Amino acid sequence: MTRVADSVAALRRAVAAFRQQGASIAFVPTMGNLHRGHMRLMDQARQAADVCVVSIYVNPMQFNQQADLAAYPRTPDADRDKLRQAGVQLLFEPDDRTMYPHGMDQQTFVEVPHLGDMLEGEHRPGHFRGVATVVNRLFNLVQPDIAVFGKKDYQQLMLIRKMVADLAMPVTILAGETEREADGLAMSSRNARLSSEQRRIAPRLHEALCEIREVVAKSPDNTRKVVKKSIQDLGRTGFEVEYLSLRRRSDLLPPQPGDQQLVVLAAAVLGDVRLIDNMEIEQTS
Ligand code: PAF
């Protein structure tokens, strides 16, 4: 059975009871509309600790467009069923007043410099401030030993790691691999909003990242050319590419000669659905 806490007091009581039993806690923060990607993060959490706590909160602070927030899919009943089947012990499901008791404008915020300003941060101003602030508050409420974040939101994962390190938070961050549909499309709550024609085109984003990985791994001199060609090809296919960029994994800055641990990250819009994806690359030559 999954217990549900919708207030800070109920959450603290439940967490205190777990702690009294000597249980370790792994936490998976989500915005709901749970899919296989989320469920894999929960499997990982359950393997890493005695108790798995999940939060579902569609955080308005990280949406820079009202329309995007309004269109975000909410499926509370189906989510609860999935959590029950997955054996998640506790669901924290706060509302806006519980998360931001004095309103978002009055909320003390967390901002991660540099990492929070590039790529996603550049295209979605304020997004990462919203993410860092809500995750910080969730960590303080749940006080987990471990928290699990998916690599699908690669920059978010790095940002959380940086926040945890900079603020000396006693939480170990684990990364979950990206779950994909059979045709390669990264699982995302936004996929449900794709029309059938857009859904047919959408896997092209993953294919483009695979092509870039092939070229970069073998002949880094051709990186610029292949990235430029991919942007053009995706544009011709119907995507509006916001960014498609090769970075080094350590700090997401452009790679320097000798950097071998790379990642290519992309955000592209199909109609009114914004997709993000990424792929890690080992530069071997
Ligand atoms: O990745 C998400 O779903 C959200 O950004 C998170 C981490 C739950 C914070 O709202």
mmCIF file of C-alpha atoms and ligand atoms in Angstrom:
data_model
loop_
_atom_site.group_PDB
_atom_site.id
_atom_site.type_symbol
_atom_site.label_atom_id
_atom_site.label_comp_id
_atom_site.label_asym_id
_atom_site.label_seq_id
_atom_site.Cartn_x
_atom_site.Cartn_y
_atom_site.Cartn_z
ATOM 1 C CA MET A 1 0.000 0.000 0.000
ATOM 2 C CA THR A 2 1.208 3.486 -0.806
ATOM 3 C CA ARG A 3 0.554 5.992 1.963
ATOM 4 C CA VAL A 4 -0.286 9.480 0.754
ATOM 5 C CA ALA A 5 0.820 12.664 2.527
ATOM 6 C CA ASP A 6 -0.452 15.988 1.260
ATOM 7 C CA SER A 7 0.756 18.201 4.096
ATOM 8 C CA VAL A 8 4.171 18.915 5.577
ATOM 9 C CA ALA A 9 3.032 17.563 8.969
ATOM 10 C CA ALA A 10 1.794 14.261 7.482
ATOM 11 C CA LEU A 11 4.990 13.869 5.462
ATOM 12 C CA ARG A 12 7.208 14.545 8.476
ATOM 13 C CA ARG A 13 5.235 12.041 10.589
ATOM 14 C CA ALA A 14 5.599 9.329 7.940
ATOM 15 C CA VAL A 15 9.302 10.017 7.421
ATOM 16 C CA ALA A 16 9.922 10.044 11.193
ATOM 17 C CA ALA A 17 8.216 6.628 11.469
ATOM 18 C CA PHE A 18 10.505 5.199 8.753
ATOM 19 C CA ARG A 19 13.539 6.647 10.510
ATOM 20 C CA GLN A 20 12.447 5.181 13.831
ATOM 21 C CA GLN A 21 12.520 1.751 12.196
ATOM 22 C CA GLY A 22 16.078 2.512 11.075
ATOM 23 C CA ALA A 23 15.088 2.599 7.390
ATOM 24 C CA SER A 24 17.115 4.388 4.741
ATOM 25 C CA ILE A 25 15.117 6.550 2.307
ATOM 26 C CA ALA A 26 15.454 6.994 -1.450
ATOM 27 C CA PHE A 27 13.438 9.762 -3.046
ATOM 28 C CA VAL A 28 12.145 10.229 -6.603
ATOM 29 C CA PRO A 29 10.724 13.703 -7.255
ATOM 30 C CA THR A 30 8.311 13.829 -10.206
ATOM 31 C CA MET A 31 5.641 15.978 -11.769
ATOM 32 C CA GLY A 32 3.340 12.985 -12.219
ATOM 33 C CA ASN A 33 1.880 11.517 -15.422
ATOM 34 C CA LEU A 34 4.117 8.602 -14.619
ATOM 35 C CA HIS A 35 5.556 6.501 -17.446
ATOM 36 C CA ARG A 36 8.075 3.671 -17.726
ATOM 37 C CA GLY A 37 10.952 6.121 -17.330
ATOM 38 C CA HIS A 38 9.707 7.183 -13.900
ATOM 39 C CA MET A 39 9.003 3.586 -12.873
ATOM 40 C CA ARG A 40 12.604 2.638 -13.651
ATOM 41 C CA LEU A 41 13.828 5.449 -11.391
ATOM 42 C CA MET A 42 11.623 4.042 -8.635
ATOM 43 C CA ASP A 43 13.043 0.529 -9.179
ATOM 44 C CA GLN A 44 16.488 2.042 -8.806
ATOM 45 C CA ALA A 45 15.414 3.868 -5.648
ATOM 46 C CA ARG A 46 13.965 0.698 -4.133
ATOM 47 C CA GLN A 47 17.159 -1.192 -4.796
ATOM 48 C CA ALA A 48 19.251 1.547 -3.222
ATOM 49 C CA ALA A 49 17.333 2.042 0.049
ATOM 50 C CA ASP A 50 14.761 0.440 2.367
ATOM 51 C CA VAL A 51 11.999 2.905 1.597
ATOM 52 C CA CYS A 52 11.033 4.689 -1.613
ATOM 53 C CA VAL A 53 9.323 8.069 -1.332
ATOM 54 C CA VAL A 54 7.906 9.713 -4.468
ATOM 55 C CA SER A 55 6.613 13.253 -4.831
ATOM 56 C CA ILE A 56 4.152 14.437 -7.436
ATOM 57 C CA TYR A 57 4.043 18.195 -7.795
ATOM 58 C CA VAL A 58 3.681 20.166 -11.011
ATOM 59 C CA ASN A 59 5.912 23.028 -9.978
ATOM 60 C CA PRO A 60 4.661 26.314 -11.441
ATOM 61 C CA MET A 61 7.957 28.038 -10.620
ATOM 62 C CA GLN A 62 9.846 26.097 -13.296
ATOM 63 C CA PHE A 63 7.415 26.854 -16.135
ATOM 64 C CA ASN A 64 8.270 29.977 -18.051
ATOM 65 C CA GLN A 65 5.096 29.769 -20.147
ATOM 66 C CA GLN A 66 1.624 29.650 -18.614
ATOM 67 C CA ALA A 67 0.288 27.662 -21.594
ATOM 68 C CA ASP A 68 2.896 24.956 -21.013
ATOM 69 C CA LEU A 69 1.938 24.730 -17.323
ATOM 70 C CA ALA A 70 -1.776 24.565 -18.181
ATOM 71 C CA ALA A 71 -1.189 21.851 -20.806
ATOM 72 C CA TYR A 72 0.971 19.703 -18.527
ATOM 73 C CA PRO A 73 -0.806 16.318 -18.268
ATOM 74 C CA ARG A 74 -2.206 15.445 -14.843
ATOM 75 C CA THR A 75 -3.273 11.842 -14.216
ATOM 76 C CA PRO A 76 -3.513 11.446 -10.408
ATOM 77 C CA ASP A 77 -5.609 8.256 -10.309
ATOM 78 C CA ALA A 78 -3.470 6.348 -12.818
ATOM 79 C CA ASP A 79 -0.337 7.597 -11.032
ATOM 80 C CA ARG A 80 -1.510 6.301 -7.658
ATOM 81 C CA ASP A 81 -2.269 2.887 -9.190
ATOM 82 C CA LYS A 82 1.222 2.712 -10.658
ATOM 83 C CA LEU A 83 2.844 3.690 -7.367
ATOM 84 C CA ARG A 84 0.840 1.035 -5.555
ATOM 85 C CA GLN A 85 1.836 -1.627 -8.079
ATOM 86 C CA ALA A 86 5.468 -0.545 -7.839
ATOM 87 C CA GLY A 87 5.426 -0.960 -4.048
ATOM 88 C CA VAL A 88 6.258 2.688 -3.330
ATOM 89 C CA GLN A 89 5.758 3.217 0.386
ATOM 90 C CA LEU A 90 4.992 6.946 0.492
ATOM 91 C CA LEU A 91 3.636 9.518 -1.951
ATOM 92 C CA PHE A 92 4.003 13.200 -1.133
ATOM 93 C CA GLU A 93 1.419 15.146 -3.116
ATOM 94 C CA PRO A 94 1.510 18.774 -1.978
ATOM 95 C CA ASP A 95 -0.445 21.684 -3.440
ATOM 96 C CA ASP A 96 0.927 25.160 -4.190
ATOM 97 C CA ARG A 97 0.154 26.503 -0.697
ATOM 98 C CA THR A 98 2.055 23.644 0.896
ATOM 99 C CA MET A 99 5.078 24.163 -1.320
ATOM 100 C CA TYR A 100 5.027 27.968 -1.367
ATOM 101 C CA PRO A 101 3.056 29.011 1.760
ATOM 102 C CA HIS A 102 3.716 32.729 1.208
ATOM 103 C CA GLY A 103 3.419 32.603 -2.575
ATOM 104 C CA MET A 104 6.125 32.077 -5.174
ATOM 105 C CA ASP A 105 7.115 35.762 -5.124
ATOM 106 C CA GLN A 106 7.979 35.539 -1.411
ATOM 107 C CA GLN A 107 9.866 32.246 -1.721
ATOM 108 C CA THR A 108 13.594 32.190 -0.977
ATOM 109 C CA PHE A 109 15.148 30.739 -4.088
ATOM 110 C CA VAL A 110 18.199 28.760 -5.140
ATOM 111 C CA GLU A 111 20.110 29.661 -8.274
ATOM 112 C CA VAL A 112 22.979 27.623 -9.697
ATOM 113 C CA PRO A 113 25.214 29.968 -11.705
ATOM 114 C CA HIS A 114 26.603 29.128 -15.170
ATOM 115 C CA LEU A 115 25.132 25.619 -15.396
ATOM 116 C CA GLY A 116 21.701 27.111 -14.890
ATOM 117 C CA ASP A 117 22.119 29.804 -17.538
ATOM 118 C CA MET A 118 23.157 27.834 -20.619
ATOM 119 C CA LEU A 119 21.227 25.570 -23.040
ATOM 120 C CA GLU A 120 17.855 24.917 -21.327
ATOM 121 C CA GLY A 121 18.489 27.864 -19.013
ATOM 122 C CA GLU A 122 19.064 30.206 -21.945
ATOM 123 C CA HIS A 123 15.894 29.097 -23.725
ATOM 124 C CA ARG A 124 13.706 28.844 -20.630
ATOM 125 C CA PRO A 125 14.647 31.805 -18.413
ATOM 126 C CA GLY A 126 13.951 31.099 -14.753
ATOM 127 C CA HIS A 127 13.398 27.386 -15.358
ATOM 128 C CA PHE A 128 16.371 26.130 -13.399
ATOM 129 C CA ARG A 129 15.805 28.580 -10.563
ATOM 130 C CA GLY A 130 12.377 26.962 -10.235
ATOM 131 C CA VAL A 131 13.820 23.447 -10.392
ATOM 132 C CA ALA A 132 16.616 24.096 -7.882
ATOM 133 C CA THR A 133 14.268 25.889 -5.489
ATOM 134 C CA VAL A 134 11.604 23.183 -5.476
ATOM 135 C CA VAL A 135 14.104 20.316 -5.247
ATOM 136 C CA ASN A 136 15.866 22.058 -2.381
ATOM 137 C CA ARG A 137 12.575 22.424 -0.505
ATOM 138 C CA LEU A 138 11.579 18.831 -1.286
ATOM 139 C CA PHE A 139 14.946 17.574 -0.018
ATOM 140 C CA ASN A 140 14.501 19.538 3.200
ATOM 141 C CA LEU A 141 11.009 18.108 3.678
ATOM 142 C CA VAL A 142 11.730 14.475 2.794
ATOM 143 C CA GLN A 143 15.341 14.420 4.050
ATOM 144 C CA PRO A 144 16.284 11.443 1.878
ATOM 145 C CA ASP A 145 19.605 9.602 1.958
ATOM 146 C CA ILE A 146 19.443 9.124 -1.800
ATOM 147 C CA ALA A 147 17.589 10.855 -4.625
ATOM 148 C CA VAL A 148 17.222 9.545 -8.174
ATOM 149 C CA PHE A 149 17.054 11.748 -11.287
ATOM 150 C CA GLY A 150 16.831 10.654 -14.929
ATOM 151 C CA LYS A 151 19.526 11.338 -17.497
ATOM 152 C CA LYS A 152 16.785 12.384 -19.921
ATOM 153 C CA ASP A 153 16.971 15.781 -18.168
ATOM 154 C CA TYR A 154 20.739 15.751 -18.318
ATOM 155 C CA GLN A 155 21.341 19.380 -17.455
ATOM 156 C CA GLN A 156 18.865 19.162 -14.584
ATOM 157 C CA LEU A 157 20.734 16.154 -13.192
ATOM 158 C CA MET A 158 24.035 18.051 -13.347
ATOM 159 C CA LEU A 159 22.486 21.133 -11.806
ATOM 160 C CA ILE A 160 21.106 19.127 -8.872
ATOM 161 C CA ARG A 161 24.494 17.482 -8.344
ATOM 162 C CA LYS A 162 26.114 20.928 -8.287
ATOM 163 C CA MET A 163 23.522 22.331 -5.887
ATOM 164 C CA VAL A 164 23.969 19.366 -3.541
ATOM 165 C CA ALA A 165 27.767 19.753 -3.621
ATOM 166 C CA ASP A 166 27.766 23.553 -3.254
ATOM 167 C CA LEU A 167 25.265 23.554 -0.386
ATOM 168 C CA ALA A 168 26.814 20.475 1.276
ATOM 169 C CA MET A 169 23.484 18.681 1.289
ATOM 170 C CA PRO A 170 23.695 15.165 2.773
ATOM 171 C CA VAL A 171 22.016 13.464 -0.204
ATOM 172 C CA THR A 172 23.568 11.027 -2.676
ATOM 173 C CA ILE A 173 22.330 11.650 -6.211
ATOM 174 C CA LEU A 174 21.858 8.626 -8.477
ATOM 175 C CA ALA A 175 21.354 8.900 -12.237
ATOM 176 C CA GLY A 176 18.830 6.759 -14.122
ATOM 177 C CA GLU A 177 19.268 5.870 -17.791
ATOM 178 C CA THR A 178 16.810 7.305 -20.312
ATOM 179 C CA GLU A 179 13.955 4.957 -21.176
ATOM 180 C CA ARG A 180 13.025 4.915 -24.858
ATOM 181 C CA GLU A 181 10.148 3.754 -27.011
ATOM 182 C CA ALA A 182 10.943 0.959 -29.481
ATOM 183 C CA ASP A 183 11.719 3.550 -32.186
ATOM 184 C CA GLY A 184 14.151 5.448 -29.943
ATOM 185 C CA LEU A 185 11.956 8.351 -28.836
ATOM 186 C CA ALA A 186 12.870 9.265 -25.254
ATOM 187 C CA MET A 187 9.940 8.715 -22.887
ATOM 188 C CA SER A 188 8.396 11.961 -21.755
ATOM 189 C CA SER A 189 5.053 13.132 -20.447
ATOM 190 C CA ARG A 190 4.981 15.572 -23.361
ATOM 191 C CA ASN A 191 4.942 12.764 -25.969
ATOM 192 C CA ALA A 192 1.204 12.256 -25.367
ATOM 193 C CA ARG A 193 0.620 15.697 -26.873
ATOM 194 C CA LEU A 194 2.188 14.787 -30.240
ATOM 195 C CA SER A 195 -0.214 14.331 -33.172
ATOM 196 C CA SER A 196 0.151 11.010 -35.037
ATOM 197 C CA GLU A 197 2.156 12.776 -37.771
ATOM 198 C CA GLN A 198 4.428 14.460 -35.192
ATOM 199 C CA ARG A 199 4.807 11.147 -33.357
ATOM 200 C CA ARG A 200 6.041 9.591 -36.613
ATOM 201 C CA ILE A 201 8.665 12.321 -37.026
ATOM 202 C CA ALA A 202 9.716 12.612 -33.359
ATOM 203 C CA PRO A 203 12.249 9.699 -33.292
ATOM 204 C CA ARG A 204 14.350 11.653 -35.831
ATOM 205 C CA LEU A 205 15.725 13.621 -32.894
ATOM 206 C CA HIS A 206 17.211 10.497 -31.335
ATOM 207 C CA GLU A 207 18.479 9.320 -34.731
ATOM 208 C CA ALA A 208 20.253 12.660 -35.228
ATOM 209 C CA LEU A 209 21.983 12.288 -31.845
ATOM 210 C CA CYS A 210 23.069 8.737 -32.769
ATOM 211 C CA GLU A 211 24.529 9.990 -36.075
ATOM 212 C CA ILE A 212 26.440 12.725 -34.256
ATOM 213 C CA ARG A 213 27.772 10.180 -31.756
ATOM 214 C CA GLU A 214 29.057 7.985 -34.605
ATOM 215 C CA VAL A 215 30.941 10.849 -36.241
ATOM 216 C CA VAL A 216 32.275 12.495 -33.081
ATOM 217 C CA ALA A 217 33.514 9.213 -31.588
ATOM 218 C CA LYS A 218 35.545 8.422 -34.684
ATOM 219 C CA SER A 219 36.529 11.718 -36.293
ATOM 220 C CA PRO A 220 36.124 14.738 -34.015
ATOM 221 C CA ASP A 221 37.340 17.075 -36.787
ATOM 222 C CA ASN A 222 33.977 16.646 -38.478
ATOM 223 C CA THR A 223 31.960 17.621 -35.391
ATOM 224 C CA ARG A 224 30.940 21.099 -36.534
ATOM 225 C CA LYS A 225 29.880 19.820 -39.933
ATOM 226 C CA VAL A 226 27.743 16.965 -38.602
ATOM 227 C CA VAL A 227 26.049 19.145 -35.975
ATOM 228 C CA LYS A 228 25.239 21.789 -38.599
ATOM 229 C CA LYS A 229 23.899 19.154 -40.998
ATOM 230 C CA SER A 230 21.738 17.578 -38.273
ATOM 231 C CA ILE A 231 20.195 20.955 -37.414
ATOM 232 C CA GLN A 232 19.387 21.504 -41.095
ATOM 233 C CA ASP A 233 17.995 17.991 -41.551
ATOM 234 C CA LEU A 234 15.808 18.275 -38.455
ATOM 235 C CA GLY A 235 14.570 21.652 -39.692
ATOM 236 C CA ARG A 236 13.607 20.110 -43.037
ATOM 237 C CA THR A 237 11.786 17.280 -41.228
ATOM 238 C CA GLY A 238 9.572 19.761 -39.368
ATOM 239 C CA PHE A 239 11.453 20.466 -36.130
ATOM 240 C CA GLU A 240 12.288 23.922 -34.910
ATOM 241 C CA VAL A 241 15.656 23.284 -33.281
ATOM 242 C CA GLU A 242 16.301 25.471 -30.214
ATOM 243 C CA TYR A 243 19.748 24.042 -29.624
ATOM 244 C CA LEU A 244 21.794 21.044 -30.630
ATOM 245 C CA SER A 245 25.157 21.242 -29.034
ATOM 246 C CA LEU A 246 28.150 19.086 -28.199
ATOM 247 C CA ARG A 247 29.475 19.720 -24.683
ATOM 248 C CA ARG A 248 31.888 18.145 -22.269
ATOM 249 C CA ARG A 249 30.209 16.239 -19.467
ATOM 250 C CA SER A 250 32.131 17.772 -16.569
ATOM 251 C CA ASP A 251 30.599 21.253 -16.772
ATOM 252 C CA LEU A 252 28.602 21.340 -20.024
ATOM 253 C CA LEU A 253 30.988 23.866 -21.549
ATOM 254 C CA PRO A 254 32.114 23.440 -25.189
ATOM 255 C CA PRO A 255 34.729 20.664 -25.364
ATOM 256 C CA GLN A 256 38.426 21.522 -25.476
ATOM 257 C CA PRO A 257 41.080 19.401 -27.220
ATOM 258 C CA GLY A 258 41.644 16.298 -25.115
ATOM 259 C CA ASP A 259 38.162 16.223 -23.570
ATOM 260 C CA GLN A 260 36.879 12.691 -24.075
ATOM 261 C CA GLN A 261 33.759 12.503 -21.940
ATOM 262 C CA LEU A 262 31.222 14.338 -24.052
ATOM 263 C CA VAL A 263 27.479 14.689 -24.357
ATOM 264 C CA VAL A 264 25.348 16.043 -27.161
ATOM 265 C CA LEU A 265 22.196 17.805 -25.974
ATOM 266 C CA ALA A 266 19.197 18.960 -27.966
ATOM 267 C CA ALA A 267 15.881 20.744 -27.607
ATOM 268 C CA ALA A 268 13.549 20.929 -30.574
ATOM 269 C CA VAL A 269 9.913 21.866 -31.011
ATOM 270 C CA LEU A 270 7.399 19.911 -33.093
ATOM 271 C CA GLY A 271 4.206 21.943 -33.498
ATOM 272 C CA ASP A 272 3.719 23.144 -29.927
ATOM 273 C CA VAL A 273 5.463 20.218 -28.233
ATOM 274 C CA ARG A 274 8.972 20.808 -27.002
ATOM 275 C CA LEU A 275 11.176 17.713 -26.898
ATOM 276 C CA ILE A 276 14.575 17.368 -25.274
ATOM 277 C CA ASP A 277 17.059 14.540 -25.574
ATOM 278 C CA ASN A 278 20.768 13.859 -25.200
ATOM 279 C CA MET A 279 23.401 11.221 -25.730
ATOM 280 C CA GLU A 280 26.698 10.593 -23.972
ATOM 281 C CA ILE A 281 29.722 10.128 -26.212
ATOM 282 C CA GLU A 282 33.146 8.639 -25.476
ATOM 283 C CA GLN A 283 35.690 10.351 -27.668
ATOM 284 C CA THR A 284 38.290 7.641 -28.282
ATOM 285 C CA SER A 285 40.531 8.840 -31.135
HETATM 286 O O1 PAF B 1 12.135 16.381 -13.694
HETATM 287 C C1 PAF B 1 11.078 16.751 -13.164
HETATM 288 O O2 PAF B 1 10.027 16.124 -13.270
HETATM 289 C C2 PAF B 1 11.058 18.062 -12.363
HETATM 290 O O3 PAF B 1 11.900 18.997 -12.930
HETATM 291 C C3 PAF B 1 11.356 17.870 -10.882
HETATM 292 C C4 PAF B 1 12.761 17.332 -10.661
HETATM 293 C C5 PAF B 1 10.340 16.908 -10.263
HETATM 294 C C6 PAF B 1 11.265 19.204 -10.128
HETATM 295 O O4 PAF B 1 9.990 19.747 -10.247
#
